[in-house]
Coordinates of C-alpha atoms in Angstrom, one line a residue:
Chain A
M255 CA 19.6 11.7 -30.3
S256 CA 18.6 12.4 -26.7
T257 CA 17.9 16.2 -27.4
S258 CA 15.1 14.9 -29.8
R259 CA 13.7 12.7 -27.4
W260 CA 12.8 15.2 -24.6
V261 CA 11.8 17.7 -27.4
K262 CA 9.3 14.9 -29.0
T263 CA 7.9 14.3 -25.1
L264 CA 7.7 18.4 -24.6
I265 CA 5.9 19.0 -27.8
I266 CA 3.4 15.9 -26.9
S267 CA 3.0 17.3 -23.6
Q268 CA 2.2 20.8 -24.7
A269 CA -0.2 19.7 -27.3
Q270 CA -2.1 17.8 -24.3
V271 CA -2.3 21.3 -22.6
S272 CA -3.4 23.1 -25.8
M273 CA -6.6 20.5 -26.4
T274 CA -7.5 21.3 -22.6
Y275 CA -7.9 25.0 -23.7
K276 CA -9.1 24.3 -27.5
V277 CA -12.4 26.2 -27.4
S278 CA -10.8 29.6 -26.4
F279 CA -8.2 28.8 -29.0
F280 CA -10.4 28.4 -31.8
I281 CA -12.8 31.4 -31.0
S282 CA -9.3 33.5 -31.2
M283 CA -8.7 31.7 -34.4
F284 CA -11.8 33.9 -35.6
V285 CA -11.1 37.1 -34.5
F286 CA -8.6 38.5 -37.3
I287 CA -11.4 38.0 -39.7
F288 CA -13.1 41.5 -38.5
P289 CA -10.1 43.7 -39.1
L290 CA -9.5 42.1 -42.5
L291 CA -13.0 42.6 -43.6
A292 CA -12.8 46.4 -42.4
K293 CA -9.6 46.8 -44.4
I294 CA -10.9 45.1 -47.4
M295 CA -14.2 47.2 -47.1
L296 CA -12.2 50.7 -46.8
W297 CA -9.8 49.9 -49.8
K298 CA -12.8 49.0 -52.0
A299 CA -14.4 52.2 -51.0
I300 CA -11.1 54.1 -51.9
Y301 CA -10.8 52.5 -55.4
G302 CA -14.8 52.7 -55.6
A303 CA -14.2 56.7 -55.9
Q304 CA -11.2 56.5 -58.3
P305 CA -11.8 56.1 -62.0
A306 CA -11.9 52.3 -63.1
G307 CA -8.6 50.4 -63.6
T308 CA -6.6 53.1 -61.2
T309 CA -3.7 51.5 -59.5
M310 CA -1.6 52.6 -56.3
G311 CA 1.9 51.6 -55.8
G312 CA 1.2 48.8 -58.5
F313 CA -1.9 47.4 -57.2
D314 CA -5.1 47.5 -58.6
M315 CA -8.4 47.0 -56.4
K316 CA -8.2 43.1 -56.8
D317 CA -4.2 43.0 -56.0
M318 CA -5.1 45.1 -52.9
V319 CA -7.9 42.7 -51.8
T320 CA -5.6 39.4 -52.4
Y321 CA -2.6 41.3 -50.6
Y322 CA -4.5 41.6 -47.4
F323 CA -5.6 38.3 -47.6
V324 CA -2.6 36.8 -48.5
F325 CA -0.4 39.1 -46.0
Q326 CA -3.3 38.0 -43.3
M327 CA -2.6 34.3 -44.3
V328 CA 1.2 34.5 -44.0
F329 CA 0.8 36.5 -40.6
E330 CA -1.3 33.9 -38.9
L331 CA 1.1 30.9 -40.2
T332 CA 4.3 33.0 -38.9
W333 CA 3.4 35.5 -36.1
C334 CA 4.9 34.5 -33.0
F335 CA 4.0 35.5 -29.5
I336 CA 6.9 33.9 -27.5
D337 CA 7.7 36.9 -26.4
G338 CA 4.5 38.1 -24.5
H339 CA 3.5 34.7 -23.9
E340 CA 6.5 32.9 -22.4
I341 CA 9.6 35.0 -22.2
I342 CA 9.0 38.1 -20.9
P343 CA 6.8 36.9 -17.8
A344 CA 9.0 34.4 -17.1
I345 CA 12.1 37.0 -16.8
V346 CA 10.1 39.6 -15.1
Q347 CA 8.2 37.5 -12.6
G348 CA 10.8 35.2 -12.1
G349 CA 9.3 32.1 -13.8
L350 CA 12.7 31.2 -15.5
T351 CA 14.4 29.8 -12.3
P352 CA 12.8 26.6 -12.9
N353 CA 13.9 26.2 -16.1
L354 CA 17.3 27.4 -15.4
M355 CA 17.8 24.2 -13.3
L356 CA 17.2 21.9 -16.2
P357 CA 20.2 20.8 -18.3
V358 CA 18.9 21.7 -21.4
S359 CA 18.9 24.7 -23.6
Y360 CA 15.9 27.2 -22.3
I361 CA 15.7 28.6 -25.8
K362 CA 14.9 25.4 -27.0
Y363 CA 12.5 24.4 -24.5
V364 CA 10.6 27.3 -25.0
V365 CA 10.6 27.3 -28.8
A366 CA 9.4 23.7 -28.7
K367 CA 6.8 24.3 -26.3
Y368 CA 5.5 27.3 -28.1
F369 CA 6.0 25.3 -31.5
A370 CA 3.5 22.6 -30.1
Y371 CA 1.3 25.2 -28.2
M372 CA 0.5 28.1 -30.7
F373 CA 2.1 27.4 -33.9
V374 CA 0.8 23.8 -34.8
P375 CA -2.4 24.3 -34.2
R376 CA -2.3 28.1 -35.6
F377 CA -0.9 26.2 -38.7
F378 CA -3.8 23.9 -39.7
T379 CA -6.6 26.3 -38.6
T380 CA -5.1 28.8 -40.8
L381 CA -5.0 25.9 -43.6
A382 CA -8.7 25.1 -42.7
L383 CA -9.9 28.9 -42.7
F384 CA -8.4 30.7 -45.7
P385 CA -9.0 28.3 -48.7
P386 CA -13.0 28.6 -48.2
L387 CA -13.1 32.4 -47.1
M388 CA -11.2 33.3 -50.3
V389 CA -13.3 31.4 -52.2
C390 CA -16.1 33.4 -50.6
F391 CA -14.4 36.7 -51.9
S392 CA -13.3 34.9 -55.0
S393 CA -14.9 37.8 -57.4
D394 CA -12.5 40.5 -55.5
I395 CA -9.3 38.5 -55.9
S396 CA -7.1 37.8 -58.5
L397 CA -4.6 35.0 -57.2
H398 CA -2.8 33.2 -60.2
L399 CA -0.2 30.7 -58.6
T400 CA 2.5 29.4 -60.5
A401 CA 5.0 26.5 -59.6
A402 CA 7.4 29.2 -58.9
S403 CA 5.7 31.6 -56.8
V404 CA 4.5 28.6 -54.7
L405 CA 7.7 27.0 -54.3
L406 CA 9.5 30.0 -53.4
G407 CA 6.7 31.5 -51.5
I408 CA 6.7 27.9 -49.6
V409 CA 10.9 29.1 -48.9
S410 CA 10.2 32.2 -47.9
L411 CA 7.2 31.3 -45.7
I412 CA 9.2 29.0 -43.8
M413 CA 12.3 31.5 -43.4
G414 CA 9.3 34.2 -42.2
C415 CA 8.6 31.7 -39.8
V416 CA 12.4 31.3 -38.1
F417 CA 12.6 35.0 -38.6
A418 CA 9.5 35.5 -36.5
F419 CA 10.7 32.8 -33.6
A420 CA 14.0 34.7 -33.6
Y421 CA 13.0 38.4 -33.8
H422 CA 10.3 37.6 -30.8
L423 CA 12.8 35.7 -28.7
C424 CA 15.4 39.0 -29.2
V425 CA 12.7 41.3 -28.1
G426 CA 11.6 38.8 -25.3
L427 CA 15.1 38.5 -24.3
A428 CA 15.5 42.0 -24.1
A429 CA 13.1 42.2 -20.9
F430 CA 16.6 41.2 -19.1
W431 CA 17.4 44.9 -19.8
L432 CA 14.3 46.7 -19.9
E433 CA 12.2 44.5 -17.7
N434 CA 9.4 44.8 -20.4
R435 CA 8.8 44.8 -23.5
P436 CA 10.7 47.2 -26.0
P437 CA 8.4 50.1 -26.7
F438 CA 7.3 50.0 -31.0
S439 CA 8.8 46.4 -31.4
D440 CA 5.4 45.0 -33.0
L441 CA 4.2 48.2 -34.4
M442 CA 7.5 48.4 -36.2
V443 CA 7.0 45.1 -37.8
M444 CA 3.3 45.7 -38.6
F445 CA 3.9 49.5 -40.2
L446 CA 7.4 48.9 -41.7
G447 CA 6.5 44.9 -42.6
G448 CA 3.5 46.2 -44.5
M449 CA 0.5 45.2 -42.2
I450 CA -1.3 48.5 -42.2
I451 CA -0.7 49.6 -45.7
P452 CA 1.6 47.6 -48.4
I453 CA 4.9 49.0 -48.1
D454 CA 4.9 49.8 -51.9
L455 CA 2.3 52.8 -51.0
M456 CA 4.8 54.2 -48.4
P457 CA 6.9 57.3 -49.5
A458 CA 9.8 56.6 -51.5
W459 CA 12.2 57.9 -48.7
L460 CA 10.9 55.3 -46.1
Q461 CA 11.0 52.9 -48.7
R462 CA 14.7 53.6 -49.1
I463 CA 15.6 53.2 -45.5
N464 CA 12.9 50.2 -45.3
V465 CA 15.5 48.4 -47.5
F466 CA 18.1 48.4 -44.8
L467 CA 15.8 47.3 -42.0
P468 CA 14.6 43.5 -41.4
F469 CA 11.0 44.1 -40.8
Q470 CA 9.6 43.3 -44.8
Y471 CA 11.3 39.9 -44.7
H472 CA 9.0 38.8 -42.1
I473 CA 5.5 38.6 -43.7
Y474 CA 5.6 41.2 -46.7
L475 CA 8.3 39.3 -48.8
P476 CA 6.4 35.9 -48.5
T477 CA 3.3 37.7 -49.3
K478 CA 4.7 39.2 -52.3
I479 CA 6.3 35.9 -53.8
I480 CA 3.0 34.3 -53.5
M481 CA 1.3 36.8 -55.3
G482 CA 3.5 36.8 -58.1
K483 CA 4.3 40.6 -57.8
M484 CA 8.2 39.5 -57.6
S485 CA 10.5 38.2 -60.7
V486 CA 11.9 34.7 -59.7
A487 CA 15.5 36.5 -59.8
E488 CA 14.0 39.3 -57.5
A489 CA 12.3 36.7 -55.5
L490 CA 15.9 34.6 -55.1
A491 CA 17.4 38.4 -54.3
G492 CA 14.8 38.8 -51.3
L493 CA 15.1 35.1 -50.2
A494 CA 18.9 36.0 -50.0
I495 CA 19.0 38.8 -48.1
Q496 CA 15.9 37.0 -45.7
A497 CA 18.3 34.0 -45.1
L498 CA 20.9 36.8 -43.6
W499 CA 18.6 38.6 -41.6
V500 CA 17.5 35.2 -40.2
L501 CA 20.9 34.3 -39.4
A502 CA 21.6 38.0 -37.8
L503 CA 18.8 37.4 -35.6
I504 CA 19.8 33.9 -34.8
G505 CA 23.0 35.4 -33.5
G506 CA 21.3 38.0 -31.9
V507 CA 19.1 35.4 -29.9
N508 CA 22.6 33.6 -28.7
L509 CA 24.2 36.9 -27.8
L510 CA 21.0 38.5 -26.0
W511 CA 20.5 34.8 -24.0
R512 CA 24.3 34.7 -22.8
R513 CA 24.5 38.2 -21.8
G514 CA 21.0 38.5 -20.2
V515 CA 21.0 35.3 -18.3
K516 CA 24.0 36.9 -16.1
R517 CA 21.3 39.9 -15.1
Y518 CA 18.4 37.3 -14.2
Q519 CA 17.3 38.4 -11.0
A520 CA 15.0 35.6 -9.9
Y521 CA 12.2 37.8 -8.6
G522 CA 9.3 36.4 -6.6
G523 CA 10.9 34.4 -3.7
Chain B
M87 CA 43.6 12.7 -3.8
V88 CA 42.6 15.4 -1.3
D89 CA 39.1 15.3 -0.5
M90 CA 37.1 18.3 -1.9
P91 CA 34.4 19.7 0.1
C92 CA 30.9 19.2 -1.8
I93 CA 30.4 22.9 -1.4
S94 CA 33.0 25.6 -0.8
V95 CA 31.9 29.3 -1.0
R96 CA 34.7 32.3 -0.6
E97 CA 33.6 35.9 0.1
L98 CA 30.5 35.4 -2.1
K99 CA 28.8 38.8 -2.8
K100 CA 25.6 40.0 -4.8
D101 CA 24.5 43.3 -4.7
Y102 CA 21.0 44.5 -6.4
I103 CA 20.3 47.8 -8.0
V104 CA 16.8 48.9 -6.8
N105 CA 14.7 51.6 -7.9
R106 CA 13.4 53.7 -4.9
K107 CA 10.2 55.4 -5.7
S108 CA 7.9 57.8 -3.3
P109 CA 4.3 56.6 -3.5
G110 CA 2.1 58.8 -6.1
L111 CA 1.9 60.2 -9.5
A112 CA 4.2 63.0 -9.2
S113 CA 6.9 61.0 -7.9
A114 CA 6.4 58.4 -11.1
V115 CA 6.8 61.3 -13.5
K116 CA 9.9 62.6 -11.7
N117 CA 10.9 59.0 -11.8
L118 CA 11.0 59.1 -15.5
F119 CA 13.7 61.6 -15.3
S120 CA 15.6 61.0 -12.9
R121 CA 15.9 57.7 -11.5
N122 CA 16.8 57.1 -7.8
N123 CA 18.8 53.8 -8.1
E124 CA 20.1 52.4 -5.0
T125 CA 22.8 49.4 -4.9
I126 CA 21.7 46.7 -2.1
T127 CA 23.8 44.3 -0.9
A128 CA 21.7 41.0 -0.2
V129 CA 24.7 39.1 0.5
G130 CA 27.7 40.5 1.5
G131 CA 30.8 38.7 1.3
I132 CA 30.2 35.1 2.9
S133 CA 32.4 32.0 2.9
F134 CA 31.9 28.6 4.0
E135 CA 32.2 24.9 3.3
V136 CA 29.8 22.0 3.3
E137 CA 31.0 18.4 3.3
E138 CA 29.4 15.8 1.3
G139 CA 26.3 14.3 2.8
E140 CA 25.7 16.9 5.3
F141 CA 22.1 18.6 6.0
V142 CA 22.6 22.6 6.7
G143 CA 20.0 24.5 7.7
F144 CA 19.9 28.3 6.4
I145 CA 18.2 30.2 8.8
G146 CA 17.7 34.5 9.3
P147 CA 15.2 36.7 9.2
N148 CA 13.2 37.8 5.9
G149 CA 15.6 39.3 3.6
A150 CA 18.7 38.0 5.3
G151 CA 20.1 36.8 2.1
K152 CA 19.3 33.2 2.4
T153 CA 17.5 32.5 -0.7
T154 CA 20.0 34.6 -2.8
T155 CA 22.5 32.4 -1.3
I156 CA 21.0 29.4 -2.3
K157 CA 20.1 30.9 -5.9
M158 CA 23.9 31.6 -6.5
L159 CA 24.9 28.0 -5.2
S160 CA 22.3 26.3 -7.6
G161 CA 23.6 28.8 -10.5
V162 CA 20.6 30.6 -11.1
L163 CA 22.0 34.1 -10.0
Y164 CA 25.2 35.4 -11.0
P165 CA 27.2 36.4 -8.0
T166 CA 28.5 40.0 -7.9
S167 CA 31.8 38.6 -6.9
G168 CA 33.6 35.8 -5.3
C169 CA 34.1 32.5 -5.5
T170 CA 31.5 29.5 -5.0
E171 CA 32.3 25.8 -6.2
V172 CA 30.0 23.0 -5.8
L173 CA 30.8 19.4 -6.7
G174 CA 34.0 20.6 -8.3
F175 CA 31.6 23.2 -10.6
T176 CA 31.3 26.9 -10.8
P177 CA 27.5 26.9 -10.7
S178 CA 26.9 30.3 -12.7
N179 CA 28.6 28.3 -15.7
R180 CA 25.6 26.0 -15.6
K181 CA 27.4 23.2 -17.3
R182 CA 25.0 20.3 -18.1
E183 CA 26.8 18.0 -15.8
F184 CA 26.2 20.0 -13.0
L185 CA 22.9 21.0 -13.3
R186 CA 22.0 16.9 -13.8
Q187 CA 23.6 16.4 -10.1
I188 CA 21.5 19.1 -8.6
A189 CA 18.0 19.8 -7.5
F190 CA 16.4 23.2 -6.5
V191 CA 12.9 23.0 -4.9
M192 CA 11.3 26.1 -4.4
G193 CA 8.2 26.4 -2.1
N194 CA 6.5 28.8 -4.4
K195 CA 7.6 27.8 -7.8
T196 CA 6.6 24.8 -9.7
Q197 CA 8.5 22.8 -12.3
L198 CA 5.6 20.5 -12.8
W199 CA 3.2 21.2 -15.8
W200 CA 0.1 23.1 -14.2
D201 CA -2.2 21.6 -17.0
L202 CA -1.2 18.0 -16.8
P203 CA -1.0 15.3 -14.2
T204 CA 2.3 14.7 -12.2
L205 CA 3.3 11.5 -14.2
D206 CA 3.4 13.6 -17.4
G207 CA 5.6 16.2 -16.1
I208 CA 7.7 13.2 -14.5
A209 CA 8.2 11.7 -18.1
L210 CA 9.3 15.1 -19.8
L211 CA 11.9 15.3 -17.0
R212 CA 12.7 11.7 -17.4
D213 CA 13.8 12.5 -20.8
I214 CA 15.4 15.8 -19.7
Y215 CA 17.6 13.9 -17.6
E216 CA 17.8 10.8 -19.7
I217 CA 16.9 8.6 -17.0
P218 CA 16.2 4.9 -18.3
E219 CA 12.4 4.2 -18.3
D220 CA 12.4 1.2 -16.1
Q221 CA 14.6 3.2 -13.5
C222 CA 12.4 5.9 -13.4
R223 CA 9.5 3.9 -12.8
A224 CA 11.5 2.2 -10.0
S225 CA 12.0 6.0 -8.8
V226 CA 8.6 7.0 -8.9
D227 CA 7.2 3.8 -7.1
L228 CA 9.7 4.1 -4.3
L229 CA 9.4 8.1 -4.0
S230 CA 5.3 7.9 -4.4
D231 CA 5.2 5.2 -1.9
L232 CA 7.7 7.2 0.8
L233 CA 5.6 10.6 0.4
G234 CA 2.1 8.8 0.1
L235 CA 1.5 10.2 -3.6
K236 CA -0.1 6.8 -5.2
K237 CA -3.4 8.2 -5.9
L238 CA -2.4 11.4 -7.1
L239 CA 0.2 10.8 -9.8
N240 CA -2.8 11.1 -12.3
V241 CA -4.4 14.1 -11.2
Q242 CA -3.6 17.4 -13.1
V243 CA -1.2 19.4 -10.9
R244 CA -3.2 22.6 -10.7
K245 CA -6.1 20.5 -8.9
L246 CA -3.9 19.3 -6.2
S247 CA -3.7 20.8 -2.7
L248 CA -0.8 22.6 -1.7
G249 CA 0.7 20.2 0.4
E250 CA 0.1 17.6 -2.3
R251 CA 1.5 19.6 -5.2
M252 CA 4.5 19.9 -2.7
K253 CA 5.1 16.6 -2.2
C254 CA 5.0 15.8 -6.1
E255 CA 7.3 18.6 -6.8
L256 CA 9.9 16.9 -4.2
M257 CA 9.2 13.7 -6.2
A258 CA 9.5 15.4 -9.4
S259 CA 12.9 17.1 -8.1
L260 CA 14.2 13.6 -7.1
I261 CA 13.8 11.1 -9.6
H262 CA 17.2 12.0 -11.0
M263 CA 18.8 11.6 -7.7
P264 CA 20.7 14.8 -7.1
R265 CA 23.8 14.7 -5.0
V266 CA 22.9 18.1 -4.0
L267 CA 19.6 19.2 -2.8
F268 CA 18.8 22.9 -2.2
L269 CA 15.4 23.2 -0.4
D270 CA 14.0 26.7 -0.1
E271 CA 11.1 26.8 2.4
P272 CA 9.8 23.5 1.0
T273 CA 7.1 23.5 4.2
I274 CA 6.2 27.2 3.3
G275 CA 2.2 27.1 4.3
L276 CA 1.8 23.5 5.0
D277 CA 0.0 22.1 7.8
L278 CA 1.4 19.8 10.7
V279 CA 1.0 16.9 9.0
S280 CA 2.5 17.4 5.7
R281 CA 5.2 19.2 7.5
K282 CA 6.1 16.3 9.2
A283 CA 5.7 14.1 6.2
I284 CA 8.3 16.0 4.2
R285 CA 10.8 16.2 7.1
E286 CA 10.7 12.5 7.6
F287 CA 10.8 11.7 3.8
L288 CA 14.0 14.5 3.4
K289 CA 15.6 12.9 6.6
Q290 CA 15.3 9.2 5.1
Y291 CA 16.7 10.8 1.8
N292 CA 19.7 12.3 3.1
K293 CA 20.3 9.4 5.0
E294 CA 19.9 6.4 2.3
T295 CA 21.3 8.4 -0.7
G296 CA 24.2 10.2 1.1
A297 CA 22.9 13.5 -0.5
T298 CA 24.1 16.9 0.6
V299 CA 20.9 18.8 1.4
I300 CA 20.8 22.5 2.0
L301 CA 17.5 24.0 3.6
T302 CA 16.1 27.2 4.2
S303 CA 13.3 27.2 6.5
H304 CA 11.5 29.8 8.9
Y305 CA 9.9 26.5 10.6
L306 CA 12.4 26.0 13.6
E307 CA 10.9 22.3 13.9
D308 CA 11.9 21.8 10.5
I309 CA 15.3 22.7 11.5
K310 CA 15.6 21.2 14.8
A311 CA 14.5 17.9 13.3
L312 CA 16.7 17.9 10.2
C313 CA 20.0 19.7 10.5
E314 CA 22.5 19.1 12.5
R315 CA 24.5 22.2 11.4
I316 CA 22.9 25.7 10.7
V317 CA 24.5 28.9 9.3
F318 CA 22.6 31.7 10.4
I319 CA 22.4 34.3 8.2
N320 CA 21.5 38.2 8.9
A321 CA 21.9 41.1 6.9
G322 CA 23.9 39.1 4.2
R323 CA 26.5 38.3 6.6
I324 CA 26.9 34.7 8.7
V325 CA 26.3 35.4 12.1
Y326 CA 26.6 32.0 13.5
D327 CA 27.7 28.7 11.5
G328 CA 27.6 25.3 13.8
R329 CA 26.1 22.7 15.3
I330 CA 22.5 23.6 17.1
S331 CA 23.9 22.4 20.3
D332 CA 27.0 24.7 20.2
L333 CA 24.8 27.6 19.2
M334 CA 23.4 27.5 22.7
S335 CA 26.7 27.6 24.6
E336 CA 27.7 30.5 22.4
F337 CA 24.7 32.5 22.3
A338 CA 23.3 31.2 25.5
P339 CA 26.0 31.6 27.9
E340 CA 23.4 31.0 30.7
V341 CA 21.2 28.3 31.8
I342 CA 18.3 28.0 34.0
I343 CA 18.2 25.7 37.1
K344 CA 14.7 24.8 37.9
C345 CA 14.3 23.5 41.4
V346 CA 11.3 22.0 43.2
F347 CA 11.6 22.2 47.1
A348 CA 10.0 19.8 49.7
K349 CA 8.4 22.8 51.4
P350 CA 8.5 26.5 50.7
V351 CA 12.0 28.0 51.3
G352 CA 12.0 30.9 54.1
E353 CA 12.5 34.4 52.9
E354 CA 16.4 33.8 54.3
D355 CA 17.0 30.7 52.0
L356 CA 15.4 32.9 49.1
A357 CA 18.3 35.5 49.7
G358 CA 20.6 32.8 49.8
L359 CA 19.5 31.5 46.3
G360 CA 19.5 34.9 45.1
Q361 CA 23.1 34.9 45.7
L362 CA 23.8 31.8 43.7
G363 CA 22.0 33.5 40.6
V364 CA 19.1 35.4 39.5
I365 CA 15.5 34.3 40.1
V366 CA 13.6 34.5 37.0
E367 CA 10.7 32.5 38.3
N368 CA 9.3 31.7 41.7
S369 CA 6.1 29.6 42.3
N370 CA 5.0 29.6 45.8
N371 CA 8.7 29.7 47.3
V372 CA 8.2 25.8 46.3
E373 CA 9.3 25.7 42.2
I374 CA 12.3 28.2 41.7
G375 CA 13.9 29.1 38.3
L376 CA 17.4 30.6 38.7
R377 CA 19.6 32.0 35.9
V378 CA 23.4 31.3 36.1
P379 CA 26.2 31.0 34.1
R380 CA 26.8 28.0 31.8
S381 CA 29.9 27.2 33.6
Q382 CA 28.8 27.4 37.1
G383 CA 25.6 25.6 36.3
P384 CA 26.8 22.1 37.6
K385 CA 28.6 23.6 40.7
V386 CA 25.5 26.0 41.9
A387 CA 23.1 22.5 41.4
S388 CA 25.3 20.6 43.4
S389 CA 25.6 23.2 46.1
I390 CA 21.6 23.5 46.1
T391 CA 21.2 19.6 46.3
S392 CA 23.5 19.7 49.6
D393 CA 22.3 23.1 51.1
Y394 CA 18.4 22.5 50.5
D395 CA 16.1 19.8 50.9
V396 CA 15.1 19.4 47.2
E397 CA 12.5 16.9 45.4
D398 CA 13.4 17.9 42.1
L399 CA 16.2 19.6 40.4
L400 CA 16.8 20.3 36.4
I401 CA 19.3 22.2 34.6
E402 CA 17.6 23.5 31.0
E403 CA 18.9 25.1 28.2
M404 CA 17.3 28.3 27.5
P405 CA 14.9 27.9 24.4
L406 CA 16.0 27.7 21.1
D407 CA 13.5 29.9 19.8
G408 CA 14.0 32.6 22.0
I409 CA 17.6 32.7 21.1
L410 CA 17.2 33.0 17.6
E411 CA 14.5 35.5 18.1
R412 CA 16.9 37.5 19.9
M413 CA 19.6 37.0 17.1
Y414 CA 16.9 38.1 14.3
V415 CA 16.7 41.5 15.9
N416 CA 20.3 41.6 16.6
E417 CA 19.7 41.9 20.4
P418 CA 22.5 40.5 22.7
V419 CA 21.5 37.0 24.0
G420 CA 21.6 35.8 27.3

């Protein structure tokens, strides 16, 4: 009861802060368009040089453009900067100290704060930006939504969100040991998670290794489900593994917090 | 039930691991492969107790271990070894019930929201500490009156001056009426008027609520005005723990007798005075300061008044700043 009350006040306070900086925030929301367009042009050139009807990793040209669009949308909806934005500076520069004095969980506090600050505004801007953008590119896109792909896609998207929060909390909390961001933490999610090229195009050996890693359960799985590239059975199996990874990461957050806070040095006076 | 001290510290120790690196790129590359780590003892096994309602000043030079000690008492830092109990809790367990009864005010950190007015920050703290709304409003009224903050409560925190922000910070830290208050240089960088206002306020808070207060400050006036007891820490150890007045007798074993004679004393009389103590000042053979052992003070004073034609005589303590300055650099005092 009481937890929900302070979380609500925190979210309202943070929403007020977000409104103070709305211009820079909205500009930052458009930045993704440039790399997205670059990728689309690159793949159109690659496919254009091949005989018509060529597929790569099961993707024809329209699938490929659709993949990057949907992937980018899922990325915008789920990506979480909580590590670099909040946790690492707090641990390394000592800003965590005032939070440690409060009789509430820091993890809850920081997630609620971030949720209001970044997540909610991004959520609405993404939903406002993508449909018109996809309409503009409708001749390059083939997206046939079904009830199953939408429903399972939303479930996977929500879990992808929790995944992102938990993963980036773990990355952030590692600063108790490393005093910095763990190397490659974002690159792993981007490369092994299918942001640079679809996982389907990776060499078979890498795909085999990737099955045992968590990265594809963040953005790639929701993307494939929404695109209708997975059967219902495959999607359900994917969701089950995604849920296990989410649980494991939440466990990781708890463990890292409990161990890490003992190492906190409270620098900076 | 036996009366428990509010704070009890036994053999408390904190080590830091520090990486030593010489300046320059070559040494940075070398440091990549072999790190020159060193263990530094910030607090080296200190013990003390504080009773409920006491106002204790932690003093000592920079890097002495004062702030590290306070951070361990408030549960921010885990001690390397030793035992601490505050209000019957082990601070490092950071139990909710413990955190609700303490506050830690840092001169260089803020717990208010930078981009929001103080009142919004306080609304969040009110819900975090589960303070009923009317009680919170009453506390805000009382505290903002005492600190003269009424007009500033609706101003964004980042637009406040340092002194104004510090006062808001103090208010925010106190709305849950903590039983133990840790203050780490709360007056750092403030002007005389603001420092005085904060001092007055702290004195009143301690008197009216009976809260225990631990204060670190480099401003001696703060310490003298507020703390009956001081704990002097140097190089991670307690050098002195007791009343300020007792510090004088322990660390300044001598007093200065200042005499003003009716007419200038002759050479012979001057030699006679030299027999009684060390002449530390002499202005035209009329005003003479004599340093004598504390125990001899009254005896020497009465012999001077009976043997000489004295207009005025004063027994003065050595200045506290001077004593502390010499303690800071580890010089024998007196």
